[in-house]
CSV table of C-alpha atoms in Angstrom, one decimal:
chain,number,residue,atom,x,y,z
A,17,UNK,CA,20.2,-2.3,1.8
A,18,UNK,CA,17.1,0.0,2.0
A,19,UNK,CA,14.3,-0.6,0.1
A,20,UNK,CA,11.6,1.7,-1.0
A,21,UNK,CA,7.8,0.8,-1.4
A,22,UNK,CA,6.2,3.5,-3.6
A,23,UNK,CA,3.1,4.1,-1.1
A,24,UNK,CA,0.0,4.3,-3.1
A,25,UNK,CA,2.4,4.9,-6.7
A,26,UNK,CA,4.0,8.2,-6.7
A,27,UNK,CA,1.3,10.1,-4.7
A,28,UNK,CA,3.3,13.5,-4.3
A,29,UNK,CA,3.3,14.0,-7.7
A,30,UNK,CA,0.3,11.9,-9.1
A,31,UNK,CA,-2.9,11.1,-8.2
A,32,UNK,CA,-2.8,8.3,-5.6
A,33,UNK,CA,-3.6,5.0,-6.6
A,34,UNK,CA,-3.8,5.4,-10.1
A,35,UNK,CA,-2.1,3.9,-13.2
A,36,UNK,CA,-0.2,7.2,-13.5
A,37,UNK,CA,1.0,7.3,-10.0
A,38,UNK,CA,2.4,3.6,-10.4
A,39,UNK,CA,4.1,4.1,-13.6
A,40,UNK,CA,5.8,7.1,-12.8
A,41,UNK,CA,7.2,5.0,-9.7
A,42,UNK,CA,7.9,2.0,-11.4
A,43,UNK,CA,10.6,5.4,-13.9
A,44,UNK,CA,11.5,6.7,-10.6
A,45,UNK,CA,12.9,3.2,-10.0
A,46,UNK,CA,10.5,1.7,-7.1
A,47,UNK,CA,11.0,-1.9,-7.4
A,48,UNK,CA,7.8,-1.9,-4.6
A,49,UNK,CA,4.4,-0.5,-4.8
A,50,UNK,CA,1.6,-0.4,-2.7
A,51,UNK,CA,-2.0,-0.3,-3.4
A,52,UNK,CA,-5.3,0.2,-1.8
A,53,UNK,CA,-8.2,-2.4,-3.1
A,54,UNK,CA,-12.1,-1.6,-2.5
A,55,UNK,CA,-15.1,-2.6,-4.6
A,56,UNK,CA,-17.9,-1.3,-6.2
A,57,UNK,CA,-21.9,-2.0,-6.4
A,58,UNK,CA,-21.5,-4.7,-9.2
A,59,UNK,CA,-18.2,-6.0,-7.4
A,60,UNK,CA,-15.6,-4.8,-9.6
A,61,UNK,CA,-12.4,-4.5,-7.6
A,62,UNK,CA,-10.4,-1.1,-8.1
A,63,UNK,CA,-7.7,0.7,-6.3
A,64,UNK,CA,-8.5,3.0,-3.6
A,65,UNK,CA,-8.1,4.4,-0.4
A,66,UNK,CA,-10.5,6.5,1.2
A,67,UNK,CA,-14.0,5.5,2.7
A,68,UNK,CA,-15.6,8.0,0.9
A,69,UNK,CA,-15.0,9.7,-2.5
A,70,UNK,CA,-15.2,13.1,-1.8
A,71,UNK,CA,-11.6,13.9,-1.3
A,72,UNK,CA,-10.6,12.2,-4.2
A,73,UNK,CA,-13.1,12.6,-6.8
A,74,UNK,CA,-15.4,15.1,-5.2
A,75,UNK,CA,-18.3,12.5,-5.3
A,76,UNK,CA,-20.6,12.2,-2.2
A,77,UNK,CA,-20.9,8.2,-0.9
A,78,UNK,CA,-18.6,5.2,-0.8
A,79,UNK,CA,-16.8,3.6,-3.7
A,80,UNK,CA,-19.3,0.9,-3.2
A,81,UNK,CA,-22.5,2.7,-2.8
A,82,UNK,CA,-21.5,3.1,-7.0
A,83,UNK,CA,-21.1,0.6,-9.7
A,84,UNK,CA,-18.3,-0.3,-12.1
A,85,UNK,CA,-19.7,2.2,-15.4
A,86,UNK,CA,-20.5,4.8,-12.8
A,87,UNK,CA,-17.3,4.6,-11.5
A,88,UNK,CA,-14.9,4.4,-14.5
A,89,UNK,CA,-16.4,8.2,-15.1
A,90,UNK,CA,-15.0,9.5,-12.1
A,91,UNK,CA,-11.8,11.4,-11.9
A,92,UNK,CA,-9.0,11.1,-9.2
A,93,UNK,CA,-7.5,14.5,-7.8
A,94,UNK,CA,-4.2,15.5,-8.4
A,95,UNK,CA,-2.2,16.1,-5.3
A,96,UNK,CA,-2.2,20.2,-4.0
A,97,UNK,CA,-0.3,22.3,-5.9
A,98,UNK,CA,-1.4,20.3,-9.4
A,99,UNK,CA,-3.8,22.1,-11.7
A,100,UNK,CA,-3.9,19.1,-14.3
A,101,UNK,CA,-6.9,17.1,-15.4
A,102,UNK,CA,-8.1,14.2,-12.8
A,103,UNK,CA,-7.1,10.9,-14.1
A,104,UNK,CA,-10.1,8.0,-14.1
A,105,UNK,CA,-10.2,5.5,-10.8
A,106,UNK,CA,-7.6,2.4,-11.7
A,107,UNK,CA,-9.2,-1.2,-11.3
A,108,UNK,CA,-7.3,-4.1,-10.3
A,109,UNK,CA,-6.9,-5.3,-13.3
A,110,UNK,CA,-5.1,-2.5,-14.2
A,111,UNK,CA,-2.5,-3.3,-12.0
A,112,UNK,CA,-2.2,-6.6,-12.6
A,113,UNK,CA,-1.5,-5.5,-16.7
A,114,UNK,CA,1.1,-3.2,-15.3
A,115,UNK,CA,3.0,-5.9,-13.5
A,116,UNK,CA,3.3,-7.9,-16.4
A,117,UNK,CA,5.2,-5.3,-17.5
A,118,UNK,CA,7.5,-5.1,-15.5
A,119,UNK,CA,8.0,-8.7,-14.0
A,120,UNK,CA,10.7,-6.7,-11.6
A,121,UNK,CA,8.0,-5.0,-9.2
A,122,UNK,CA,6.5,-7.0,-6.5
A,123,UNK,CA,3.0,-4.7,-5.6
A,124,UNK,CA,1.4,-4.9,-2.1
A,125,UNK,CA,-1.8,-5.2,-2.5
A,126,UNK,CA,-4.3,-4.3,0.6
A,127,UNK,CA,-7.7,-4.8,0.9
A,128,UNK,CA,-9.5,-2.3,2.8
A,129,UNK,CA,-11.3,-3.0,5.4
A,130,UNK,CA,-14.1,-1.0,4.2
A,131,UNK,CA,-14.4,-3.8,1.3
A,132,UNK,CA,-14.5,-6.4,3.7
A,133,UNK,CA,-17.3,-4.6,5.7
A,134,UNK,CA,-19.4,-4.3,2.4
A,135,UNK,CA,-18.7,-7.9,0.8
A,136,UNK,CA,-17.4,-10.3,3.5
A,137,UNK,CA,-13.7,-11.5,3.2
A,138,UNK,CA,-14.6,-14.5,1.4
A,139,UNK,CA,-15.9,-12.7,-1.6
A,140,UNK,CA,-13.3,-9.8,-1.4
A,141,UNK,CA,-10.4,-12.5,-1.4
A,142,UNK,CA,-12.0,-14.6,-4.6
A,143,UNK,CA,-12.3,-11.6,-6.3
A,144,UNK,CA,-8.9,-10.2,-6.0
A,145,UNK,CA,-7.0,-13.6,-6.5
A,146,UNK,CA,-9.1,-14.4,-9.6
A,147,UNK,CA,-7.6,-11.1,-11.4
A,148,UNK,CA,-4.4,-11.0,-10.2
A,149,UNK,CA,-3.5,-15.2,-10.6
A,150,UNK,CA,-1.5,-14.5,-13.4
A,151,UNK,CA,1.3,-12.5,-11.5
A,152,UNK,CA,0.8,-13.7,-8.3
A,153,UNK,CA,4.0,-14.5,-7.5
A,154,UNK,CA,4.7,-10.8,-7.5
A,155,UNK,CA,2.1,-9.3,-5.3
A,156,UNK,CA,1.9,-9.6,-1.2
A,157,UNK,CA,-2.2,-9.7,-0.2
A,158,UNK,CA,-2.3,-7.6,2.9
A,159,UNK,CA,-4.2,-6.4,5.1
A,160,UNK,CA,-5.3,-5.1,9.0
A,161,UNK,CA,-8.3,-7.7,9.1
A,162,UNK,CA,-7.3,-11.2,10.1
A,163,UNK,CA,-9.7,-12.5,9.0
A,164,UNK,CA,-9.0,-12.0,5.7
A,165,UNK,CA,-5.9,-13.0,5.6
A,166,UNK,CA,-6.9,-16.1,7.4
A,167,UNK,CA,-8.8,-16.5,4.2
A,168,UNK,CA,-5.6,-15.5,1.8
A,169,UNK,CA,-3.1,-17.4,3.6
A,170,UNK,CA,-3.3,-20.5,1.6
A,171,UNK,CA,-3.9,-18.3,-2.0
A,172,UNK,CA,-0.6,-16.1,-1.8
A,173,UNK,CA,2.7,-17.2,-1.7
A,174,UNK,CA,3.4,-13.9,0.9
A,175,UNK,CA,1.0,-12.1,3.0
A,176,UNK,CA,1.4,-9.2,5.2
A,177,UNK,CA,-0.4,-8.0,8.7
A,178,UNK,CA,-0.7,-4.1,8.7
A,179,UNK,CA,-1.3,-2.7,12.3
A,180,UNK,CA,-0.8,1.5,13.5
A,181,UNK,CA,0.7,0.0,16.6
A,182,UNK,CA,4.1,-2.3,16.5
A,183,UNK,CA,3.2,-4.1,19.5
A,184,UNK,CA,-0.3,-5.1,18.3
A,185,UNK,CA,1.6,-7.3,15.9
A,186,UNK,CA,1.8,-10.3,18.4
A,187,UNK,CA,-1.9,-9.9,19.3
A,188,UNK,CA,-4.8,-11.8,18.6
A,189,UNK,CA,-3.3,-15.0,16.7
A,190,UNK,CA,-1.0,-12.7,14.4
A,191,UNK,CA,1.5,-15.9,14.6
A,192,UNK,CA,-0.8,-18.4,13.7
A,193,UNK,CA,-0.9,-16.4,10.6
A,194,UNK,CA,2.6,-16.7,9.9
A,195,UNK,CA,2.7,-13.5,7.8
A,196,UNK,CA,5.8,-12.5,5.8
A,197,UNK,CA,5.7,-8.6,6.5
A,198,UNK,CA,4.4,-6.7,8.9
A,199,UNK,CA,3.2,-2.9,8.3
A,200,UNK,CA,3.6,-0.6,10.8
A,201,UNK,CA,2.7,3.2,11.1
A,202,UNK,CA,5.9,4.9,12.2
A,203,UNK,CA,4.1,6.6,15.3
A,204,UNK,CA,3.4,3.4,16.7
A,205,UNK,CA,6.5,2.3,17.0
A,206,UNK,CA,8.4,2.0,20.3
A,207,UNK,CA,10.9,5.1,20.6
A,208,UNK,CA,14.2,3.0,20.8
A,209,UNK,CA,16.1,-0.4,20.1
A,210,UNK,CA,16.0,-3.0,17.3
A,211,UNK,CA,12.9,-3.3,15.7
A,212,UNK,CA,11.9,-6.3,13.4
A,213,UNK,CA,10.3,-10.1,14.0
A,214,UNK,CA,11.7,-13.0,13.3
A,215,UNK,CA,10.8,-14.9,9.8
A,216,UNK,CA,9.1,-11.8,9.1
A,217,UNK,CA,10.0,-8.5,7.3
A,218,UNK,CA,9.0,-5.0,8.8
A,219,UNK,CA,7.9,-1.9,6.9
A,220,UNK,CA,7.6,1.4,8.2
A,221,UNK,CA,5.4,3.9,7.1
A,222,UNK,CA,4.8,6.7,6.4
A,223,UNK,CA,8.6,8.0,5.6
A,224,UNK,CA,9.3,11.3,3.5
A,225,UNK,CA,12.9,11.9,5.6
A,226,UNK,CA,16.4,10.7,5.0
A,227,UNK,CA,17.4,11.0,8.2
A,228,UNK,CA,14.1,9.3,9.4
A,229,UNK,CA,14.7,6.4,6.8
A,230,UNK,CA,18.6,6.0,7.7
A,231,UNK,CA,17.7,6.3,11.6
A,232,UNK,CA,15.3,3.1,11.1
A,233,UNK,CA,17.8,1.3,9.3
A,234,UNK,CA,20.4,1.5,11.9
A,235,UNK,CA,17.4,-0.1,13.9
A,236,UNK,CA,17.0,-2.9,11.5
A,237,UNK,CA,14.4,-1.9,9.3
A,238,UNK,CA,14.5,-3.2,5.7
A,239,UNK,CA,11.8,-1.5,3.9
A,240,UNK,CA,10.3,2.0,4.4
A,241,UNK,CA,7.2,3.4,2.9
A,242,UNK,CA,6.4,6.5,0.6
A,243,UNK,CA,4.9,9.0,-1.0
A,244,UNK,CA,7.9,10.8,-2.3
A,245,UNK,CA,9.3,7.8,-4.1
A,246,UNK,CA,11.8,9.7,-6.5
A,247,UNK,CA,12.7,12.3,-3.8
A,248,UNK,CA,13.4,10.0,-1.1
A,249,UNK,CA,15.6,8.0,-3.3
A,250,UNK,CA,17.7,11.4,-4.4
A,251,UNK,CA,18.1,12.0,-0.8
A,252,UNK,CA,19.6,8.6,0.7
A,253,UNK,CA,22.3,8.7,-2.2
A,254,UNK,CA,23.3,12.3,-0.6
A,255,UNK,CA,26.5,12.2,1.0
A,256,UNK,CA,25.6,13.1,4.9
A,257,UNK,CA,21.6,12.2,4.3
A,258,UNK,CA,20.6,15.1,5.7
A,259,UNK,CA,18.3,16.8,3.6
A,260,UNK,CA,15.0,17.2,4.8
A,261,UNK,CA,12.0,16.5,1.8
């Protein structure tokens, strides 16, 4: 069976990366999320994407470049087409609260290399565990740095290595790492045949499409990732999947 990952909450309706967006997923029925983790000045960890502000929150500088009171004033755009209020910046705390919740969502939670950059793995990793120990068994650390999850391996009960290429999966001491799931952009994926790695699970993103979704799970692909979390589901339940989002 397909599985959806609610990329970033419901970002076609809410603003990304908020509480807002990952609520309304968790009603549209995603059973997955995914978030995006930075920090700021002071070392608060909070959920974002970008590596800069200004897209978001209209704010000049890095999330980091800002600390934790600053940042809590901010307000995160709503997606084009949306006229209502920004919504403040979510911390990682906030997420973890919401998984309690709702022990039936798993979140995966990646830590952006920008963070890394700033703070070193190390301190990124302490951080992130130390908020979210109390529902860890429902959140996957990943991440495109090694490194770092070098570092989380022996924290998390799953990790995941997220690459833009497919083949750059088995590079660079990717199976030393052993990781659960692999992330892969769906442009870097090789145009035909079974997809997939054994002992670990593949998710493809960025996936909007029925057809797209239904064509990768004829390849063997579990999981898909989106934006248009209740729209995508509507569509796979149509009979001949062939609406177009």
């Amino acid at each position: 069976m397909l599985e959806l990952v609610a990329h970033r909450g419901y970002a076609k309706r809410f603003p990304e990366n908020t509480l807002a967006a990952l609520a309304a997923a968790v009603v549209a029925g995603a059973r997955y999320v995914e978030v995006d983790v930075q920090m700021t000045e002071d070392g608060v960890p909070v959920l974002f994407h970008d590596h800069d502000c200004q897209r978001l929150c209209g704010m000049p500088g890095a999330i980091a470049d800002y600390d934790w009171a600053q940042v809590s004033a901010f307000g995160v755009a709503w997606p084009p087409g949306h006229a209502a209020a920004p919504v403040p910046v979510a911390r990682l705390a906030d997420l973890a609260g919401l998984l309690a919740a709702h022990p039936q969502v798993t979140a995966f939670v990646e830590i952006k290399r920008e963070a890394i950059g700033r703070f070193g793995s190390a301190r990124v990793i302490e951080a992130v565990h130390r908020l979210l120990a109390p529902v860890l068994a429902q959140t996957v650390l990943i991440s495109f740095s090694r490194p770092a999850l070098k570092v989380a391996r022996p924290l998390w009960p799953a990790i995941g290595l997220v690459t833009e290429r497919y083949r750059e999966f088995r590079a660079r001491g990717s199976v030393a790492l052993a990781p659960e799931y692999h992330f892969c952009d769906a442009q870097g994926l090789p145009q035909r045949g079974p997809l997939g790695h054994k002992g670990t699970t593949l998710v493809v993103y960025e996936i909007d499409s029925a057809r797209d979704a239904r064509a990768l799970e004829a390849r063997g692909v579990r999981f898909v990732e989106t934006f248009a979390m209740a729209e995508l589901a509507a569509a796979l339940k149509e009979p001949h999947h062939e609406r177009e989002l």
